[in-house]
Tab-separated table of C-alpha atoms in Angstrom:
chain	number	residue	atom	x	y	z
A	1	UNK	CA	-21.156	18.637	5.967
A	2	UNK	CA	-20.016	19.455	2.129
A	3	UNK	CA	-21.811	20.826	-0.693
A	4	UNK	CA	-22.669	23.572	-2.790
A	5	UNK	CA	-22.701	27.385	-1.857
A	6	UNK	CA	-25.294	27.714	-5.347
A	7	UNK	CA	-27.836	25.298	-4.855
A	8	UNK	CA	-31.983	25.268	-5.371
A	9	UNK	CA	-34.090	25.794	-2.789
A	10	UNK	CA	-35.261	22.205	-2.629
A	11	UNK	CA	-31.493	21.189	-2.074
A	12	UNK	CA	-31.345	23.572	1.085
A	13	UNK	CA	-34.261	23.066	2.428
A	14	UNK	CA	-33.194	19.449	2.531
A	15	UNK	CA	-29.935	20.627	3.590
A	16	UNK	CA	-31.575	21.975	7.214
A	17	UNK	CA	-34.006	18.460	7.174
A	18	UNK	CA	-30.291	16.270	7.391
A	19	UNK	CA	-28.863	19.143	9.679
A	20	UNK	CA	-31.925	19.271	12.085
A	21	UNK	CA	-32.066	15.092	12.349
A	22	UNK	CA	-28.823	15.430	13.429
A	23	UNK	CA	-29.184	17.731	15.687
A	24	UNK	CA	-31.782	15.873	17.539
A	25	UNK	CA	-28.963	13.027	17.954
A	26	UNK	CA	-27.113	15.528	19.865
A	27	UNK	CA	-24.451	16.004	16.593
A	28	UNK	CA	-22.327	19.184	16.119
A	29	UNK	CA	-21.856	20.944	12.817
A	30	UNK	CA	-19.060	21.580	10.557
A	31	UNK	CA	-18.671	23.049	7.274
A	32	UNK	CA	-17.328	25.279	5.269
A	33	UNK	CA	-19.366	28.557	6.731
A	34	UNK	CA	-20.615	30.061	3.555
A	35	UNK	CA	-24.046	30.006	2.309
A	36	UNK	CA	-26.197	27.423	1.039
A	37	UNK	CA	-25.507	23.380	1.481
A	38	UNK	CA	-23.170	25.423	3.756
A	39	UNK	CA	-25.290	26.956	6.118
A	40	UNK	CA	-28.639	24.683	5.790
A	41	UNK	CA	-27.007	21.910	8.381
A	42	UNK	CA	-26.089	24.345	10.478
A	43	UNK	CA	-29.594	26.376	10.693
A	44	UNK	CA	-31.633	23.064	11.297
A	45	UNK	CA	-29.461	21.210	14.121
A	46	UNK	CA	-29.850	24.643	15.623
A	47	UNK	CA	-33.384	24.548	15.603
A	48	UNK	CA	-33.115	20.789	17.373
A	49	UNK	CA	-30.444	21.620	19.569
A	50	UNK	CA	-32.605	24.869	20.693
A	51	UNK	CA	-36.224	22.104	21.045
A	52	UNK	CA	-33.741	19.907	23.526
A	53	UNK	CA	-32.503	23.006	24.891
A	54	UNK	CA	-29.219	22.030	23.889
A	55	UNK	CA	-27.240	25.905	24.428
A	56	UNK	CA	-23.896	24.061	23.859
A	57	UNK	CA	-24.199	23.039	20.241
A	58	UNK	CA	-21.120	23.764	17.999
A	59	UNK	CA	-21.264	25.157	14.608
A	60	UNK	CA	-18.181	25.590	13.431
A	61	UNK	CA	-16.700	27.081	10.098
A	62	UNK	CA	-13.677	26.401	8.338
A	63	UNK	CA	-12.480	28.460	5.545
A	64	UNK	CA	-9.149	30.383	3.937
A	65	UNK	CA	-8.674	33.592	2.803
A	66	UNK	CA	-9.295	33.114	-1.046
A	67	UNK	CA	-12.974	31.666	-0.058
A	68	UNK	CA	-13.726	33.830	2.547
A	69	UNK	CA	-12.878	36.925	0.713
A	70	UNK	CA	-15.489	35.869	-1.586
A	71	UNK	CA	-18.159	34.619	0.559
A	72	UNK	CA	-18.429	35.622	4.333
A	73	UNK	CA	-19.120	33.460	7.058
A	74	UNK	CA	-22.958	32.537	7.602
A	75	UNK	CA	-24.815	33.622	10.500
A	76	UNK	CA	-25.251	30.424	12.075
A	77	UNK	CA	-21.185	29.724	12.272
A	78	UNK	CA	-20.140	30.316	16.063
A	79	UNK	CA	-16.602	29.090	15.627
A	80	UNK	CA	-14.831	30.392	13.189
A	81	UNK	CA	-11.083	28.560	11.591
A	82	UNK	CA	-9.269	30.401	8.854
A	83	UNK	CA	-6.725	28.480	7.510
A	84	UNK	CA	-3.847	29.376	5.439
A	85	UNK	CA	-4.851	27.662	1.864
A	86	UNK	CA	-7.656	25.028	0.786
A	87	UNK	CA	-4.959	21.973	1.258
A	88	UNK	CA	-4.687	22.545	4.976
A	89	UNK	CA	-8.874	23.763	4.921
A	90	UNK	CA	-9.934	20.056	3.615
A	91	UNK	CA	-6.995	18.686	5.713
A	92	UNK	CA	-9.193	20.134	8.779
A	93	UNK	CA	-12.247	19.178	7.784
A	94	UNK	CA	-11.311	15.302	8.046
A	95	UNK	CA	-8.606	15.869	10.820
A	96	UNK	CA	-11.740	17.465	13.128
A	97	UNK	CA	-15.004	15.648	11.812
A	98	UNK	CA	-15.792	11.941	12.651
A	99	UNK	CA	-17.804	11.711	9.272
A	100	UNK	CA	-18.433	13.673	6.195
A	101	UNK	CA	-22.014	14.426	4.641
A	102	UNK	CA	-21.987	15.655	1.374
A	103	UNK	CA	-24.766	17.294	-0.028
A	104	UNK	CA	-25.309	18.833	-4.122
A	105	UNK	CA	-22.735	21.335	-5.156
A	106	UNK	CA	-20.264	21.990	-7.792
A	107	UNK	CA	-16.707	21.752	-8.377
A	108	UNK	CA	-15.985	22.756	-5.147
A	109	UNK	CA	-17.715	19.682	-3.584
A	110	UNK	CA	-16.262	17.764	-6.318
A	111	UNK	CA	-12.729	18.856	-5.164
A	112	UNK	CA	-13.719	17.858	-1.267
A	113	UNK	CA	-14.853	14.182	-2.497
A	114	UNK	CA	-11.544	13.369	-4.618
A	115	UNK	CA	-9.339	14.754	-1.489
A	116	UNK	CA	-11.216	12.558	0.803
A	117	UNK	CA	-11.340	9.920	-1.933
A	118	UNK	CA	-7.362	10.403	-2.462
A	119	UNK	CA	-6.980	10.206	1.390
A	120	UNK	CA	-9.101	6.898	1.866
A	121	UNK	CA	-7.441	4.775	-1.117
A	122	UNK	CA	-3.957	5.670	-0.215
A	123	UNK	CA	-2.201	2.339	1.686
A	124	UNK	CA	-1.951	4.259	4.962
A	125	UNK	CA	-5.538	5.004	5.526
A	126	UNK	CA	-7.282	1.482	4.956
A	127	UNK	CA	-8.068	1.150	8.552
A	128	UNK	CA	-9.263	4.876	9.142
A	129	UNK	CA	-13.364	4.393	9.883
A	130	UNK	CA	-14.444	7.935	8.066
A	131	UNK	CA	-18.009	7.372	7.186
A	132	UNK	CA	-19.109	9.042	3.611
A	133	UNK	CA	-22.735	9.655	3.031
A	134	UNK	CA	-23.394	11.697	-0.218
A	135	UNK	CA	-27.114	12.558	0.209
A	136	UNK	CA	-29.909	15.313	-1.540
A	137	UNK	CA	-33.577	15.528	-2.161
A	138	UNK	CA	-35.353	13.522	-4.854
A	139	UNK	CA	-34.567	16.345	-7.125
A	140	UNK	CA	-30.831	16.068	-6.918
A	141	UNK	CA	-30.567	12.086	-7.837
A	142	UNK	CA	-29.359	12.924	-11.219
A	143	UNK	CA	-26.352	14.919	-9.499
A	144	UNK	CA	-24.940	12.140	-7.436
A	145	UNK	CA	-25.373	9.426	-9.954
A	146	UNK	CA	-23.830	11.259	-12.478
A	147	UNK	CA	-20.655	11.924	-9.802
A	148	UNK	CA	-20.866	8.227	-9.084
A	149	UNK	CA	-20.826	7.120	-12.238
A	150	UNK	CA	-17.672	9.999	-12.951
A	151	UNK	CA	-16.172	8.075	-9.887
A	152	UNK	CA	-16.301	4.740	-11.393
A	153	UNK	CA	-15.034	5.625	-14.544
A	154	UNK	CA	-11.925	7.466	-12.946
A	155	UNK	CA	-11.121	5.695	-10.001
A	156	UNK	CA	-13.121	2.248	-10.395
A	157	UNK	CA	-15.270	0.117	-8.246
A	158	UNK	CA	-13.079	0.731	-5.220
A	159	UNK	CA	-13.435	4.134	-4.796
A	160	UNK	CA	-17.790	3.446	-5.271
A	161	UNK	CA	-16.892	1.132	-2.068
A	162	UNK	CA	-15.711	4.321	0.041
A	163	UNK	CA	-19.267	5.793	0.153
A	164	UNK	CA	-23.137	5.578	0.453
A	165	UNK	CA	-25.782	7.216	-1.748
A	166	UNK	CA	-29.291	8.109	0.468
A	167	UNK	CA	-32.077	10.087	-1.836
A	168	UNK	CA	-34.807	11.976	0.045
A	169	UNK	CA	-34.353	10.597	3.778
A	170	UNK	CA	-32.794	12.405	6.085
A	171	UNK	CA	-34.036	10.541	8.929
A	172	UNK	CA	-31.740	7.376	7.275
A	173	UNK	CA	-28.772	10.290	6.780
A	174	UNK	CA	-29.037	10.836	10.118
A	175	UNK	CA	-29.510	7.458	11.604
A	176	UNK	CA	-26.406	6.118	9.464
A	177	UNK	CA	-24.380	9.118	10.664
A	178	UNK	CA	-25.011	8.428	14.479
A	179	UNK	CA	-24.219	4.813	14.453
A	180	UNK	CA	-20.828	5.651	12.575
A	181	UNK	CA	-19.966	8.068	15.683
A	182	UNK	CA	-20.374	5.090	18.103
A	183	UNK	CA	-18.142	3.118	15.414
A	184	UNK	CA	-15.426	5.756	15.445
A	185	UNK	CA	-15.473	6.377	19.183
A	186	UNK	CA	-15.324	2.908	19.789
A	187	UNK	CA	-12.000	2.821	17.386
A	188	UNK	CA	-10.690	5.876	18.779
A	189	UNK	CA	-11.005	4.353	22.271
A	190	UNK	CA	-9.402	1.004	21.217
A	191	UNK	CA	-6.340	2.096	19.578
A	192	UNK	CA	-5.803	5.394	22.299
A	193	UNK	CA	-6.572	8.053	19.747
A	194	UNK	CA	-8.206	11.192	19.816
A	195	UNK	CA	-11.565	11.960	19.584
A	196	UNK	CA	-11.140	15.693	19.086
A	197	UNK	CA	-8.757	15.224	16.478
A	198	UNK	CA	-7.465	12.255	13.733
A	199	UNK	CA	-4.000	12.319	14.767
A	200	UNK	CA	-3.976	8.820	12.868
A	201	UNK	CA	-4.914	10.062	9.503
A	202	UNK	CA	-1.892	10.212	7.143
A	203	UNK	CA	-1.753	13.127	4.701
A	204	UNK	CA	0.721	12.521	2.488
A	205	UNK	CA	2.436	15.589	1.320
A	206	UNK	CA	1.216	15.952	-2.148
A	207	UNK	CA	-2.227	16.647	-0.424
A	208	UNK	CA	-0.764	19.192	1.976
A	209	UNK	CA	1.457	21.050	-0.432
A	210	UNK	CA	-0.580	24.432	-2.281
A	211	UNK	CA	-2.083	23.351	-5.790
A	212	UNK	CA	-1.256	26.940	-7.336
A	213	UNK	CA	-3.860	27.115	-10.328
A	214	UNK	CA	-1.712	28.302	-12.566
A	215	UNK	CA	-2.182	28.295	-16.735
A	216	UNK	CA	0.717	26.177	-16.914
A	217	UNK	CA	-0.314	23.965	-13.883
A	218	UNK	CA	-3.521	23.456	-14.798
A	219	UNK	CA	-2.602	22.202	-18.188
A	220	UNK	CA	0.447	19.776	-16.920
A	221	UNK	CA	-1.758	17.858	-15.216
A	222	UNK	CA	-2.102	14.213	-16.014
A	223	UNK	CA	-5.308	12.952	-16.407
A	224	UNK	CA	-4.429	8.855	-17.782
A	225	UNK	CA	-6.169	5.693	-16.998
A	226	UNK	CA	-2.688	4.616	-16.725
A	227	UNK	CA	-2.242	6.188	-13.498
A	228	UNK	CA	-2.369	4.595	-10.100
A	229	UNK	CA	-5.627	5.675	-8.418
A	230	UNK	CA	-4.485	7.462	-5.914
A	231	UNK	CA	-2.061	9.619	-8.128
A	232	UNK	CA	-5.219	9.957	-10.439
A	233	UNK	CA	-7.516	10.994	-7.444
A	234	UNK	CA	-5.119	13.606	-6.496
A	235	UNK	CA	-4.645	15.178	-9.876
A	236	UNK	CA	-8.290	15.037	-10.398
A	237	UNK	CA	-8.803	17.180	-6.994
A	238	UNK	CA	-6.314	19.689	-8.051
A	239	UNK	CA	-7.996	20.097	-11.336
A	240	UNK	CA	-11.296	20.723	-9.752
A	241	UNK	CA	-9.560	23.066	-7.171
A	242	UNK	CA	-8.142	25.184	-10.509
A	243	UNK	CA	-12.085	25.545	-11.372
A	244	UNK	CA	-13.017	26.836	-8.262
A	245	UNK	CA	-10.361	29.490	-7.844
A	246	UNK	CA	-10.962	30.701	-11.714
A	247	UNK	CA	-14.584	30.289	-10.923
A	248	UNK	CA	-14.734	32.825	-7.405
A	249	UNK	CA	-11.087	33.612	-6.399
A	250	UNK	CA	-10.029	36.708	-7.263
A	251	UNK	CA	-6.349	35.740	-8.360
A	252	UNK	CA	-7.783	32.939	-10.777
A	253	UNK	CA	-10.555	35.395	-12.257
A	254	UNK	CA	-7.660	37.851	-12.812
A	255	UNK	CA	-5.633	35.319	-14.633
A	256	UNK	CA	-8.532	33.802	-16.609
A	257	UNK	CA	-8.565	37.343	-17.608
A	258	UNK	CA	-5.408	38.145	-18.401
A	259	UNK	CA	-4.204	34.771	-20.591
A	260	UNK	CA	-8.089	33.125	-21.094
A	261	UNK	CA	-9.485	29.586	-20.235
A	262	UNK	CA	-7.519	27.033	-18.387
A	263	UNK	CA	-6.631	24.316	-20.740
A	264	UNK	CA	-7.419	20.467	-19.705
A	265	UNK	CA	-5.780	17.642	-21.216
A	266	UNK	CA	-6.119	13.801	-20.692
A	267	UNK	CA	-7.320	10.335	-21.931
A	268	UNK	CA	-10.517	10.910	-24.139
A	269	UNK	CA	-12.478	9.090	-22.225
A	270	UNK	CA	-12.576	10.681	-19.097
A	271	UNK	CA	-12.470	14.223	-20.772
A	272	UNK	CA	-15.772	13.713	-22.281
A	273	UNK	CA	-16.610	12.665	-18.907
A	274	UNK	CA	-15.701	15.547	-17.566
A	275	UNK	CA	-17.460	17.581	-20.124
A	276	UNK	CA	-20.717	16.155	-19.638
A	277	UNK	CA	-19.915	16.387	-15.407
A	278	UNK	CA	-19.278	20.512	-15.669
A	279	UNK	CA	-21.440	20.713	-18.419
A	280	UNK	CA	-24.434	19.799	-16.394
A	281	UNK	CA	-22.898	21.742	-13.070
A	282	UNK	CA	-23.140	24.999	-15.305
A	283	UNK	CA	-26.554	24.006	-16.573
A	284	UNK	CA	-27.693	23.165	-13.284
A	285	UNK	CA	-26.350	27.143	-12.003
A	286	UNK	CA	-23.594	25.308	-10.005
A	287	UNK	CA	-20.911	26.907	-11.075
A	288	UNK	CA	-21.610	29.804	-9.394
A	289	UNK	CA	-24.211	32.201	-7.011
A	290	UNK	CA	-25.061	34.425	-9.964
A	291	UNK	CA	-25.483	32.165	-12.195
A	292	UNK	CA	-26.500	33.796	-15.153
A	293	UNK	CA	-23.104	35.796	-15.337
A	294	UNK	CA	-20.928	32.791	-15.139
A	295	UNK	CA	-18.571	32.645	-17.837
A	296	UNK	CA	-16.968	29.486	-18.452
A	297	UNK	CA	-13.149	29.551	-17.326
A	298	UNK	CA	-12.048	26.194	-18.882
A	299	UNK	CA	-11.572	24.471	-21.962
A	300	UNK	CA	-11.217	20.461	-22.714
A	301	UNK	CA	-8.830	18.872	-25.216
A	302	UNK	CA	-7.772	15.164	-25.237
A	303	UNK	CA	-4.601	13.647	-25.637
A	304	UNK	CA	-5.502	11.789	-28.840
């Protein structure tokens, strides 16, 4: 499960609704440890796992040392992975889960759903069954149409294809989620693969290699409808990963400090896109836990 560490408190209750459906199904829990869409999942499927007296359930938390410096492990979390940098942290996430749920959050969710989106439209990964569910209460519609409609514009009707959109019923989250584990079991068994790990997912190395969010990184990226999709889709997740670390790490505050905003450059389109998508994260109080002393660490230029 994905989403947003600042989120309202109609997001996380909904959060523990999805988490404790699933945990009725017998499903284990993994996200990325910290608070909020973080640790909802985990608190509800273990309230079902506890009703079916269920003592093995599995919450597990994977994070790296630039997020977990800034935001410690939830309670819930009773496996704990750090890994070495966010590329090989989202590269766990898929190698280990058997589908992704991803609930409101900001740019750090947005960074999780272009790596998996990068991932799923590259050549080598058409046959990989991940199931994609992006889900949140009634309140949170808004959110994921407005990513969806971001997605189409960037990476086109294909991409839209990769995923599902469920408002307000997490009994349909859930059911969706447990027929997709007999799907992927079923594939794992046919082709002799591992069902504690995707051994058959290729990461190609662009995705595995650090993004450092660097001034001169950040504006060097290419952000063209010219681009194939999958070289868009991987620029696009590197861009949002710049916003989280100048947003909560403590090397990117420092350097948003020292030199000012990241600069972003691309077609004109999309950066007014983009505008309007982080525009309404910050309005929202996505960008960050205390929201009202967020400062913004970007600005947006086009290429024309």
């Amino acid at each position: 499960c994905w989403g947003g560490h600042s989120i309202g408190r109609e997001e996380y209750d909904y959060s523990k609704e999805v988490g404790y459906e699933l945990g009725l199904r017998s499903l284990d829990i993994c996200t990325g440890c910290g608070p909020g869409a973080m640790k909802g999942p985990m608190k509800g499927a273990a309230v079902a796992h506890r009703k079916q007296r269920n003592s093995t359930g599995r919450y597990i938390g994977v994070s790296e040392p630039g997020i977990i410096a800034a935001e410690s492990p939830n309670p819930i979390v009773n496996e704990l992975i750090i890994m070495p940098d966010i590329e090989k942290r989202l590269e766990a996430f898929i190698r280990l889960g058997h589908g992704i749920i991803v609930f409101p959050g900001g740019v750090g969710t947005a960074e999780e759903i272009f790596y998996i989106l990068a991932l799923l439209l590259h050549e080598d990964n058409r046959e990989q069954p991940i199931p994609l569910i992006f889900t949140g209460p009634k309140e949170s519609a808004d959110y994921f149409y407005s990513i969806d409609k971001f997605i189409g514009l960037t990476l086109g009707a294909k991409a839209q294809q990769l995923y599902q959109i469920i408002i307000a019923d997490s009994g349909q989250v859930a059911r969706k989620a447990a027929e997709a584990m007999e799907l992927v079991r079923d594939i794992r068994q046919e082709n002799k693969d591992a069902y504690y790990f995707n051994w058959a997912l290729s990461v190609p190395h662009v995705l595995q290699s650090p993004f450092q969010a660097s001034h001169e990184n950040m504006a060097n990226l290419k952000i063209d409808t010219d681009m194939p999709t999958f070289e868009l889709a991987v620029n696009l997740r590197a861009l949002f990963s710049g916003l989280v670390s100048g947003n909560v790490k403590a090397e990117g505050i420092a350097s948003i400090e020292q030199y000012g905003n990241f600069q972003i450059n691309g077609d004109p389109e999309m950066m007014r896109a983009l505008d309007a998508l982080l525009a309404s994260f910050i309005e929202q109080g996505r960008m960050k836990i205390n929201a009202s002393q967020y400062r913004r660490c970007y600005d947006i230029t086009t290429s024309n």
